[in-house]
Amino acid sequence: MKIESHDQNIGTLLSSGYYRIPRFQRPYSWEHEHIQDFWNDIIQDAPSDCFIGSMVVYEFGKQHFGVVDGQQRLTTITILLCVLRNTLDSLGFKNLAHGVNGLIERKNINNQDEFILTTETSYPYFQDHIQKWGKPDVSITPLDEEKNLKSAYQKLEELVSGAVKSIESDTTLSSVKIKQKIENSLVAIRDALLDLKIILVMLDNEDDAYIIFETLNTRGKDLSLTDLVKNHLTKHLKAKSASVDQTKIKWEKILETIEGSSEDLDTDSFIHHFWLSKYDYLPSKKLFKVLKKTITKAQAKDFLNELYRNAVFYRAIHETSFDKWAKDQKRIREALDALMLFKVRQQTPCVLSLVRAFKDGKIKQNHLEEALVAVEKFHFLFTATTSQRSSGGISGMYAALGRRISESKKSDDAYRVIRDLKKKLRSRVPSLDEVKAVFSDIIYTNKFSKNRKLMRYMLINFDRQINTGVTIDYDHMTIEHLLPQSVIGSDGFTDSTIGQIGNLILVSEKLNAKLKGKSFIEKKRVLIAEKFILEPELSVATTWSVNDIINRSKHLAEVAYNKVWKI
């Protein structure tokens, strides 16, 4: 690999070549804050000698270079030049406008007009709507990157316009002097841009560029796993058409699917979980090194297609409303929703593998439900109740089971893995004493409402245990405190007692209205009159004390452990 570097300013850079931002680069992402900082550093503060870092490029044709590092800065500089050109033109400084345009577009060796900076990821928006002098020829619905480019242009236009208006508002100057001062100000902005200093690093070819792009990740640059995988796949999957880049289209769809979720998913985690569901168990920091060796040019297309397909499954297991689960798949959806409620992620590679196997027809629906319900029950006891944390063994177990599901050729093989999953989960369930010791620590009152969704989930599952075979619309059920919250602060009653599950029942909204403001005995009369099924200890109780609440909480802990959440 041949690498050359030398000092250069932006004016020389733009005058001596044509630059392309290749497909493996991240989209333009500068926000208003970055634009403002850039403006302050080079224009407002007006240093005599401003260094803006290194720029890494590789040669792919005579005087044509691909940009490996520095694309955000170079794009922003080009946008500001476009704003300056358009402003100069609108104010009547035609010669100056033509001069600036020569730093945006000029004739190449074939005497054809060519933009000095081109980008593959935002083509043709950047060229037609920002760089082109005059009205755009093509109507384009901007995507995320195009919106960022448009926003950057508008912000820079606002800053340049502000500089012009501040001069125009000076009542001490004549119109001639105002125009001269405006011209000088715009020329000063232009010259400040062109005088910016860089260290230009030159590479021989595109293959070296991919290597350098990856290496920059270990040299303090903020490249994510997503950036590196995109780079690796793009290197192997060349676009067959200038107008249709399938790799780019699929990659953008992956990002849209994952990052568009209401569950705050991220693509790095998706790639890691997908890998664990099919390949060796690795921490995320070591993944790319192994992925790079494993996914060669021959496997790149299939790997991209699998990522593209699994992105939908991944979002569906985190955001169940994204996929259209059938009515008879309600219990599957409930199990997935419960895992999100528990805020647990260790199981994700295995769950992804299970859902993928189901979609592929490798496992039956009842087997998928059986596996997911087992995972839900385990994490209710292990995570939501006793708040235990895995040292890594459970994560490794889930990843190994996910791989076995993926490798299964027949449904019988896959079902054997599901049976092993249940067996392994049973062996890791906390003891009854551990569950009973902390069960009453989960409380819900108006003051302590953090556990409201979890408590509602618990009460619904207890209610199903009592009302087996009865269809109930739990969306219209509410939590009722047997001893009202109004007693908190008197006679030794606290939130930690009144909020325990031993003091809570689930009732309909209509019944809740009838119980409002009543004492325990009065509530009992209403419940009996409404034929509400009371547990034995409630049906015989004439008073309801702290000890009664604690004892019922302990009893419900035993029911939870031995019946409701038993795997």
PDB file of C-alpha atoms in Angstrom, residues 172-424:
ATOM      1  CA  THR A 172     -24.413  55.473   8.360  1.00  0.00           C
ATOM      2  CA  LEU A 173     -23.366  54.131   4.955  1.00  0.00           C
ATOM      3  CA  SER A 174     -24.430  55.226   1.495  1.00  0.00           C
ATOM      4  CA  SER A 175     -25.962  52.695  -0.878  1.00  0.00           C
ATOM      5  CA  VAL A 176     -22.711  52.562  -2.871  1.00  0.00           C
ATOM      6  CA  LYS A 177     -20.625  51.869   0.226  1.00  0.00           C
ATOM      7  CA  ILE A 178     -23.158  49.284   1.440  1.00  0.00           C
ATOM      8  CA  LYS A 179     -22.851  47.398  -1.838  1.00  0.00           C
ATOM      9  CA  GLN A 180     -19.050  47.577  -1.701  1.00  0.00           C
ATOM     10  CA  LYS A 181     -19.005  46.377   1.884  1.00  0.00           C
ATOM     11  CA  ILE A 182     -21.326  43.483   1.051  1.00  0.00           C
ATOM     12  CA  GLU A 183     -19.060  42.499  -1.851  1.00  0.00           C
ATOM     13  CA  ASN A 184     -16.006  42.620   0.409  1.00  0.00           C
ATOM     14  CA  SER A 185     -17.786  40.550   3.073  1.00  0.00           C
ATOM     15  CA  LEU A 186     -18.814  37.814   0.634  1.00  0.00           C
ATOM     16  CA  VAL A 187     -15.322  37.730  -0.895  1.00  0.00           C
ATOM     17  CA  ALA A 188     -13.870  37.425   2.618  1.00  0.00           C
ATOM     18  CA  ILE A 189     -16.107  34.409   3.298  1.00  0.00           C
ATOM     19  CA  ARG A 190     -15.002  32.856  -0.005  1.00  0.00           C
ATOM     20  CA  ASP A 191     -11.325  33.436   0.722  1.00  0.00           C
ATOM     21  CA  ALA A 192     -11.631  32.112   4.288  1.00  0.00           C
ATOM     22  CA  LEU A 193     -13.035  28.891   2.839  1.00  0.00           C
ATOM     23  CA  LEU A 194     -10.365  28.531   0.189  1.00  0.00           C
ATOM     24  CA  ASP A 195      -7.546  29.257   2.646  1.00  0.00           C
ATOM     25  CA  LEU A 196      -8.568  26.428   4.997  1.00  0.00           C
ATOM     26  CA  LYS A 197      -5.571  24.147   5.572  1.00  0.00           C
ATOM     27  CA  ILE A 198      -5.681  20.358   5.400  1.00  0.00           C
ATOM     28  CA  ILE A 199      -3.250  17.445   5.305  1.00  0.00           C
ATOM     29  CA  LEU A 200      -4.110  15.533   2.137  1.00  0.00           C
ATOM     30  CA  VAL A 201      -3.408  11.798   2.341  1.00  0.00           C
ATOM     31  CA  MET A 202      -3.291  10.074  -1.066  1.00  0.00           C
ATOM     32  CA  LEU A 203      -3.863   6.335  -1.619  1.00  0.00           C
ATOM     33  CA  ASP A 204      -3.237   4.360  -4.782  1.00  0.00           C
ATOM     34  CA  ASN A 205      -6.545   2.551  -5.268  1.00  0.00           C
ATOM     35  CA  GLU A 206     -10.022   1.750  -3.997  1.00  0.00           C
ATOM     36  CA  ASP A 207      -9.027  -1.522  -2.314  1.00  0.00           C
ATOM     37  CA  ASP A 208      -6.617   0.421  -0.106  1.00  0.00           C
ATOM     38  CA  ALA A 209      -9.432   2.876   0.611  1.00  0.00           C
ATOM     39  CA  TYR A 210     -11.639   0.147   2.095  1.00  0.00           C
ATOM     40  CA  ILE A 211      -8.765  -0.968   4.335  1.00  0.00           C
ATOM     41  CA  ILE A 212      -8.047   2.583   5.495  1.00  0.00           C
ATOM     42  CA  PHE A 213     -11.759   3.201   6.127  1.00  0.00           C
ATOM     43  CA  GLU A 214     -11.819   0.194   8.472  1.00  0.00           C
ATOM     44  CA  THR A 215      -8.509   1.116  10.104  1.00  0.00           C
ATOM     45  CA  LEU A 216      -9.736   4.615  10.948  1.00  0.00           C
ATOM     46  CA  ASN A 217     -12.169   2.980  13.361  1.00  0.00           C
ATOM     47  CA  THR A 218      -9.251   2.046  15.620  1.00  0.00           C
ATOM     48  CA  ARG A 219      -7.685   5.497  15.372  1.00  0.00           C
ATOM     49  CA  GLY A 220     -10.308   7.471  17.233  1.00  0.00           C
ATOM     50  CA  LYS A 221     -12.829   7.900  14.453  1.00  0.00           C
ATOM     51  CA  ASP A 222     -16.475   7.317  15.252  1.00  0.00           C
ATOM     52  CA  LEU A 223     -17.197   4.406  12.918  1.00  0.00           C
ATOM     53  CA  SER A 224     -19.852   2.016  14.124  1.00  0.00           C
ATOM     54  CA  LEU A 225     -20.262  -1.696  13.431  1.00  0.00           C
ATOM     55  CA  THR A 226     -22.957  -0.677  10.946  1.00  0.00           C
ATOM     56  CA  ASP A 227     -20.506   1.570   9.062  1.00  0.00           C
ATOM     57  CA  LEU A 228     -17.879  -1.164   8.915  1.00  0.00           C
ATOM     58  CA  VAL A 229     -20.269  -3.886   7.733  1.00  0.00           C
ATOM     59  CA  LYS A 230     -21.697  -1.568   5.083  1.00  0.00           C
ATOM     60  CA  ASN A 231     -18.169  -0.809   3.910  1.00  0.00           C
ATOM     61  CA  HIS A 232     -17.275  -4.506   3.777  1.00  0.00           C
ATOM     62  CA  LEU A 233     -20.372  -5.500   1.797  1.00  0.00           C
ATOM     63  CA  THR A 234     -20.134  -2.526  -0.552  1.00  0.00           C
ATOM     64  CA  LYS A 235     -16.543  -3.442  -1.337  1.00  0.00           C
ATOM     65  CA  HIS A 236     -17.636  -6.901  -2.493  1.00  0.00           C
ATOM     66  CA  LEU A 237     -20.955  -5.971  -4.132  1.00  0.00           C
ATOM     67  CA  LYS A 238     -20.282  -3.509  -6.929  1.00  0.00           C
ATOM     68  CA  ALA A 239     -23.225  -1.671  -8.473  1.00  0.00           C
ATOM     69  CA  LYS A 240     -24.137  -3.125 -11.863  1.00  0.00           C
ATOM     70  CA  SER A 241     -25.998   0.009 -12.923  1.00  0.00           C
ATOM     71  CA  ALA A 242     -25.354   3.686 -12.282  1.00  0.00           C
ATOM     72  CA  SER A 243     -29.073   4.286 -11.801  1.00  0.00           C
ATOM     73  CA  VAL A 244     -29.975   1.217  -9.698  1.00  0.00           C
ATOM     74  CA  ASP A 245     -27.698   0.262  -6.822  1.00  0.00           C
ATOM     75  CA  GLN A 246     -29.331  -2.759  -5.182  1.00  0.00           C
ATOM     76  CA  THR A 247     -26.799  -2.866  -2.353  1.00  0.00           C
ATOM     77  CA  LYS A 248     -27.544   0.737  -1.441  1.00  0.00           C
ATOM     78  CA  ILE A 249     -31.305   0.214  -1.738  1.00  0.00           C
ATOM     79  CA  LYS A 250     -31.292  -2.853   0.509  1.00  0.00           C
ATOM     80  CA  TRP A 251     -28.961  -1.263   3.047  1.00  0.00           C
ATOM     81  CA  GLU A 252     -31.154   1.838   3.301  1.00  0.00           C
ATOM     82  CA  LYS A 253     -34.205  -0.389   3.747  1.00  0.00           C
ATOM     83  CA  ILE A 254     -32.447  -2.217   6.603  1.00  0.00           C
ATOM     84  CA  LEU A 255     -31.689   1.105   8.312  1.00  0.00           C
ATOM     85  CA  GLU A 256     -35.237   2.334   7.732  1.00  0.00           C
ATOM     86  CA  THR A 257     -36.738  -0.844   9.184  1.00  0.00           C
ATOM     87  CA  ILE A 258     -34.571  -0.941  12.309  1.00  0.00           C
ATOM     88  CA  GLU A 259     -34.145   2.727  13.110  1.00  0.00           C
ATOM     89  CA  GLY A 260     -37.751   3.576  12.245  1.00  0.00           C
ATOM     90  CA  SER A 261     -39.026   1.486  15.145  1.00  0.00           C
ATOM     91  CA  SER A 262     -40.854   3.069  18.077  1.00  0.00           C
ATOM     92  CA  GLU A 263     -38.816   0.778  20.362  1.00  0.00           C
ATOM     93  CA  ASP A 264     -35.539   2.663  19.909  1.00  0.00           C
ATOM     94  CA  LEU A 265     -33.711  -0.163  18.136  1.00  0.00           C
ATOM     95  CA  ASP A 266     -30.247   0.332  16.674  1.00  0.00           C
ATOM     96  CA  THR A 267     -28.616  -1.337  13.690  1.00  0.00           C
ATOM     97  CA  ASP A 268     -25.402  -2.264  15.525  1.00  0.00           C
ATOM     98  CA  SER A 269     -27.388  -4.404  17.989  1.00  0.00           C
ATOM     99  CA  PHE A 270     -29.425  -5.928  15.163  1.00  0.00           C
ATOM    100  CA  ILE A 271     -26.307  -7.019  13.267  1.00  0.00           C
ATOM    101  CA  HIS A 272     -24.799  -8.439  16.460  1.00  0.00           C
ATOM    102  CA  HIS A 273     -27.966 -10.333  17.439  1.00  0.00           C
ATOM    103  CA  PHE A 274     -28.411 -11.621  13.902  1.00  0.00           C
ATOM    104  CA  TRP A 275     -24.835 -12.893  13.902  1.00  0.00           C
ATOM    105  CA  LEU A 276     -25.317 -14.643  17.244  1.00  0.00           C
ATOM    106  CA  SER A 277     -28.477 -16.324  15.933  1.00  0.00           C
ATOM    107  CA  LYS A 278     -26.529 -18.039  13.122  1.00  0.00           C
ATOM    108  CA  TYR A 279     -22.792 -17.863  13.781  1.00  0.00           C
ATOM    109  CA  ASP A 280     -20.255 -18.087  16.620  1.00  0.00           C
ATOM    110  CA  TYR A 281     -20.816 -16.367  19.955  1.00  0.00           C
ATOM    111  CA  LEU A 282     -18.784 -13.144  20.057  1.00  0.00           C
ATOM    112  CA  PRO A 283     -18.896  -9.853  21.959  1.00  0.00           C
ATOM    113  CA  SER A 284     -19.881  -6.977  19.678  1.00  0.00           C
ATOM    114  CA  LYS A 285     -16.403  -5.382  19.844  1.00  0.00           C
ATOM    115  CA  LYS A 286     -14.815  -8.458  18.252  1.00  0.00           C
ATOM    116  CA  LEU A 287     -17.545  -9.132  15.721  1.00  0.00           C
ATOM    117  CA  PHE A 288     -16.313  -7.204  12.696  1.00  0.00           C
ATOM    118  CA  LYS A 289     -12.858  -8.766  12.731  1.00  0.00           C
ATOM    119  CA  VAL A 290     -14.416 -12.235  12.492  1.00  0.00           C
ATOM    120  CA  LEU A 291     -17.216 -11.159  10.131  1.00  0.00           C
ATOM    121  CA  LYS A 292     -14.665  -9.736   7.722  1.00  0.00           C
ATOM    122  CA  LYS A 293     -12.881 -13.076   7.472  1.00  0.00           C
ATOM    123  CA  THR A 294     -16.067 -15.160   7.367  1.00  0.00           C
ATOM    124  CA  ILE A 295     -18.171 -13.192   4.878  1.00  0.00           C
ATOM    125  CA  THR A 296     -16.057 -13.271   1.742  1.00  0.00           C
ATOM    126  CA  LYS A 297     -17.007 -11.941  -1.673  1.00  0.00           C
ATOM    127  CA  ALA A 298     -18.768 -15.230  -2.423  1.00  0.00           C
ATOM    128  CA  GLN A 299     -20.994 -14.924   0.672  1.00  0.00           C
ATOM    129  CA  ALA A 300     -21.555 -11.143   0.625  1.00  0.00           C
ATOM    130  CA  LYS A 301     -24.740 -11.127  -1.458  1.00  0.00           C
ATOM    131  CA  ASP A 302     -26.439 -13.864   0.583  1.00  0.00           C
ATOM    132  CA  PHE A 303     -25.387 -12.198   3.840  1.00  0.00           C
ATOM    133  CA  LEU A 304     -26.853  -8.855   2.754  1.00  0.00           C
ATOM    134  CA  ASN A 305     -30.086 -10.550   1.683  1.00  0.00           C
ATOM    135  CA  GLU A 306     -30.310 -12.321   5.049  1.00  0.00           C
ATOM    136  CA  LEU A 307     -29.784  -9.041   6.901  1.00  0.00           C
ATOM    137  CA  TYR A 308     -32.441  -7.436   4.707  1.00  0.00           C
ATOM    138  CA  ARG A 309     -34.934 -10.208   5.462  1.00  0.00           C
ATOM    139  CA  ASN A 310     -34.148 -10.551   9.169  1.00  0.00           C
ATOM    140  CA  ALA A 311     -34.493  -6.815   9.811  1.00  0.00           C
ATOM    141  CA  VAL A 312     -38.260  -7.276   9.490  1.00  0.00           C
ATOM    142  CA  PHE A 313     -38.268 -10.208  11.931  1.00  0.00           C
ATOM    143  CA  TYR A 314     -36.051  -8.287  14.360  1.00  0.00           C
ATOM    144  CA  ARG A 315     -38.379  -5.303  14.442  1.00  0.00           C
ATOM    145  CA  ALA A 316     -41.438  -7.553  14.739  1.00  0.00           C
ATOM    146  CA  ILE A 317     -40.146  -9.294  17.874  1.00  0.00           C
ATOM    147  CA  HIS A 318     -39.526  -5.927  19.544  1.00  0.00           C
ATOM    148  CA  GLU A 319     -42.503  -4.041  18.136  1.00  0.00           C
ATOM    149  CA  THR A 320     -45.293  -6.587  17.692  1.00  0.00           C
ATOM    150  CA  SER A 321     -47.611  -4.073  16.020  1.00  0.00           C
ATOM    151  CA  PHE A 322     -45.135  -3.932  13.107  1.00  0.00           C
ATOM    152  CA  ASP A 323     -46.029  -7.464  11.987  1.00  0.00           C
ATOM    153  CA  LYS A 324     -49.570  -8.663  11.441  1.00  0.00           C
ATOM    154  CA  TRP A 325     -49.813 -11.531  13.910  1.00  0.00           C
ATOM    155  CA  ALA A 326     -52.988 -13.559  13.295  1.00  0.00           C
ATOM    156  CA  LYS A 327     -55.725 -13.818  15.945  1.00  0.00           C
ATOM    157  CA  ASP A 328     -54.660 -17.342  16.862  1.00  0.00           C
ATOM    158  CA  GLN A 329     -51.111 -16.019  17.388  1.00  0.00           C
ATOM    159  CA  LYS A 330     -52.200 -13.677  20.186  1.00  0.00           C
ATOM    160  CA  ARG A 331     -50.287 -15.609  22.862  1.00  0.00           C
ATOM    161  CA  ILE A 332     -47.076 -15.315  20.795  1.00  0.00           C
ATOM    162  CA  ARG A 333     -47.522 -11.567  20.588  1.00  0.00           C
ATOM    163  CA  GLU A 334     -48.235 -11.342  24.326  1.00  0.00           C
ATOM    164  CA  ALA A 335     -45.036 -13.223  25.150  1.00  0.00           C
ATOM    165  CA  LEU A 336     -42.988 -10.896  22.956  1.00  0.00           C
ATOM    166  CA  ASP A 337     -44.642  -7.837  24.503  1.00  0.00           C
ATOM    167  CA  ALA A 338     -43.906  -9.207  27.989  1.00  0.00           C
ATOM    168  CA  LEU A 339     -40.199  -9.546  27.183  1.00  0.00           C
ATOM    169  CA  MET A 340     -40.140  -5.908  26.099  1.00  0.00           C
ATOM    170  CA  LEU A 341     -41.907  -4.980  29.348  1.00  0.00           C
ATOM    171  CA  PHE A 342     -39.199  -6.805  31.313  1.00  0.00           C
ATOM    172  CA  LYS A 343     -36.534  -4.816  29.393  1.00  0.00           C
ATOM    173  CA  VAL A 344     -34.522  -7.959  28.715  1.00  0.00           C
ATOM    174  CA  ARG A 345     -32.382  -8.535  25.600  1.00  0.00           C
ATOM    175  CA  GLN A 346     -30.343 -11.676  26.355  1.00  0.00           C
ATOM    176  CA  GLN A 347     -32.887 -13.905  24.632  1.00  0.00           C
ATOM    177  CA  THR A 348     -32.990 -11.909  21.383  1.00  0.00           C
ATOM    178  CA  PRO A 349     -30.708 -14.116  19.206  1.00  0.00           C
ATOM    179  CA  CYS A 350     -32.678 -17.213  20.188  1.00  0.00           C
ATOM    180  CA  VAL A 351     -36.070 -15.515  19.714  1.00  0.00           C
ATOM    181  CA  LEU A 352     -34.967 -14.165  16.329  1.00  0.00           C
ATOM    182  CA  SER A 353     -33.917 -17.655  15.299  1.00  0.00           C
ATOM    183  CA  LEU A 354     -37.238 -19.129  16.497  1.00  0.00           C
ATOM    184  CA  VAL A 355     -39.329 -16.574  14.601  1.00  0.00           C
ATOM    185  CA  ARG A 356     -37.187 -17.050  11.485  1.00  0.00           C
ATOM    186  CA  ALA A 357     -37.643 -20.834  11.718  1.00  0.00           C
ATOM    187  CA  PHE A 358     -41.394 -20.364  12.052  1.00  0.00           C
ATOM    188  CA  LYS A 359     -41.564 -18.052   9.034  1.00  0.00           C
ATOM    189  CA  ASP A 360     -39.539 -20.615   7.072  1.00  0.00           C
ATOM    190  CA  GLY A 361     -41.952 -23.405   8.047  1.00  0.00           C
ATOM    191  CA  LYS A 362     -39.273 -25.228  10.042  1.00  0.00           C
ATOM    192  CA  ILE A 363     -41.248 -25.169  13.313  1.00  0.00           C
ATOM    193  CA  LYS A 364     -44.983 -25.185  13.929  1.00  0.00           C
ATOM    194  CA  GLN A 365     -46.923 -22.310  15.441  1.00  0.00           C
ATOM    195  CA  ASN A 366     -47.658 -24.193  18.667  1.00  0.00           C
ATOM    196  CA  HIS A 367     -43.949 -24.962  19.041  1.00  0.00           C
ATOM    197  CA  LEU A 368     -43.045 -21.295  18.604  1.00  0.00           C
ATOM    198  CA  GLU A 369     -45.661 -20.353  21.200  1.00  0.00           C
ATOM    199  CA  GLU A 370     -44.398 -23.028  23.591  1.00  0.00           C
ATOM    200  CA  ALA A 371     -40.822 -21.733  23.336  1.00  0.00           C
ATOM    201  CA  LEU A 372     -41.676 -18.036  23.666  1.00  0.00           C
ATOM    202  CA  VAL A 373     -44.010 -18.597  26.627  1.00  0.00           C
ATOM    203  CA  ALA A 374     -41.233 -20.544  28.373  1.00  0.00           C
ATOM    204  CA  VAL A 375     -38.808 -17.655  27.796  1.00  0.00           C
ATOM    205  CA  GLU A 376     -41.430 -15.168  29.037  1.00  0.00           C
ATOM    206  CA  LYS A 377     -42.107 -17.178  32.218  1.00  0.00           C
ATOM    207  CA  PHE A 378     -38.405 -17.578  32.941  1.00  0.00           C
ATOM    208  CA  HIS A 379     -37.659 -13.881  32.626  1.00  0.00           C
ATOM    209  CA  PHE A 380     -40.649 -12.902  34.729  1.00  0.00           C
ATOM    210  CA  LEU A 381     -39.144 -14.870  37.625  1.00  0.00           C
ATOM    211  CA  PHE A 382     -35.470 -14.301  36.811  1.00  0.00           C
ATOM    212  CA  THR A 383     -35.517 -10.680  35.623  1.00  0.00           C
ATOM    213  CA  ALA A 384     -38.765  -8.890  36.421  1.00  0.00           C
ATOM    214  CA  THR A 385     -39.226 -10.391  39.923  1.00  0.00           C
ATOM    215  CA  THR A 386     -35.825 -11.243  41.408  1.00  0.00           C
ATOM    216  CA  SER A 387     -33.817  -8.823  39.211  1.00  0.00           C
ATOM    217  CA  GLN A 388     -31.007 -11.324  38.694  1.00  0.00           C
ATOM    218  CA  ARG A 389     -28.275 -10.618  36.160  1.00  0.00           C
ATOM    219  CA  SER A 390     -26.477 -13.115  33.976  1.00  0.00           C
ATOM    220  CA  SER A 391     -22.697 -13.225  34.044  1.00  0.00           C
ATOM    221  CA  GLY A 392     -22.816 -14.169  30.368  1.00  0.00           C
ATOM    222  CA  GLY A 393     -23.817 -17.789  30.699  1.00  0.00           C
ATOM    223  CA  ILE A 394     -27.465 -17.158  29.836  1.00  0.00           C
ATOM    224  CA  SER A 395     -26.555 -14.965  26.857  1.00  0.00           C
ATOM    225  CA  GLY A 396     -24.236 -17.683  25.581  1.00  0.00           C
ATOM    226  CA  MET A 397     -26.916 -20.322  26.165  1.00  0.00           C
ATOM    227  CA  TYR A 398     -29.481 -18.363  24.130  1.00  0.00           C
ATOM    228  CA  ALA A 399     -27.008 -17.763  21.292  1.00  0.00           C
ATOM    229  CA  ALA A 400     -26.047 -21.455  21.177  1.00  0.00           C
ATOM    230  CA  LEU A 401     -29.700 -22.525  21.086  1.00  0.00           C
ATOM    231  CA  GLY A 402     -30.396 -19.962  18.362  1.00  0.00           C
ATOM    232  CA  ARG A 403     -27.598 -21.394  16.233  1.00  0.00           C
ATOM    233  CA  ARG A 404     -28.917 -24.922  16.767  1.00  0.00           C
ATOM    234  CA  ILE A 405     -32.369 -23.799  15.617  1.00  0.00           C
ATOM    235  CA  SER A 406     -30.802 -22.220  12.526  1.00  0.00           C
ATOM    236  CA  GLU A 407     -28.806 -25.363  11.779  1.00  0.00           C
ATOM    237  CA  SER A 408     -31.785 -27.715  12.197  1.00  0.00           C
ATOM    238  CA  LYS A 409     -32.780 -29.397   8.954  1.00  0.00           C
ATOM    239  CA  LYS A 410     -36.062 -30.932  10.121  1.00  0.00           C
ATOM    240  CA  SER A 411     -38.887 -29.792  12.371  1.00  0.00           C
ATOM    241  CA  ASP A 412     -38.166 -32.695  14.743  1.00  0.00           C
ATOM    242  CA  ASP A 413     -34.592 -31.453  15.156  1.00  0.00           C
ATOM    243  CA  ALA A 414     -35.823 -27.933  15.848  1.00  0.00           C
ATOM    244  CA  TYR A 415     -38.369 -29.166  18.391  1.00  0.00           C
ATOM    245  CA  ARG A 416     -35.639 -31.062  20.237  1.00  0.00           C
ATOM    246  CA  VAL A 417     -33.846 -27.725  20.617  1.00  0.00           C
ATOM    247  CA  ILE A 418     -37.028 -26.179  22.036  1.00  0.00           C
ATOM    248  CA  ARG A 419     -37.280 -28.998  24.585  1.00  0.00           C
ATOM    249  CA  ASP A 420     -33.626 -28.390  25.505  1.00  0.00           C
ATOM    250  CA  LEU A 421     -34.391 -24.678  25.832  1.00  0.00           C
ATOM    251  CA  LYS A 422     -37.167 -25.359  28.337  1.00  0.00           C
ATOM    252  CA  LYS A 423     -34.962 -27.785  30.260  1.00  0.00           C
ATOM    253  CA  LYS A 424     -32.124 -25.272  30.505  1.00  0.00           C
TER     254      LYS A 424
END
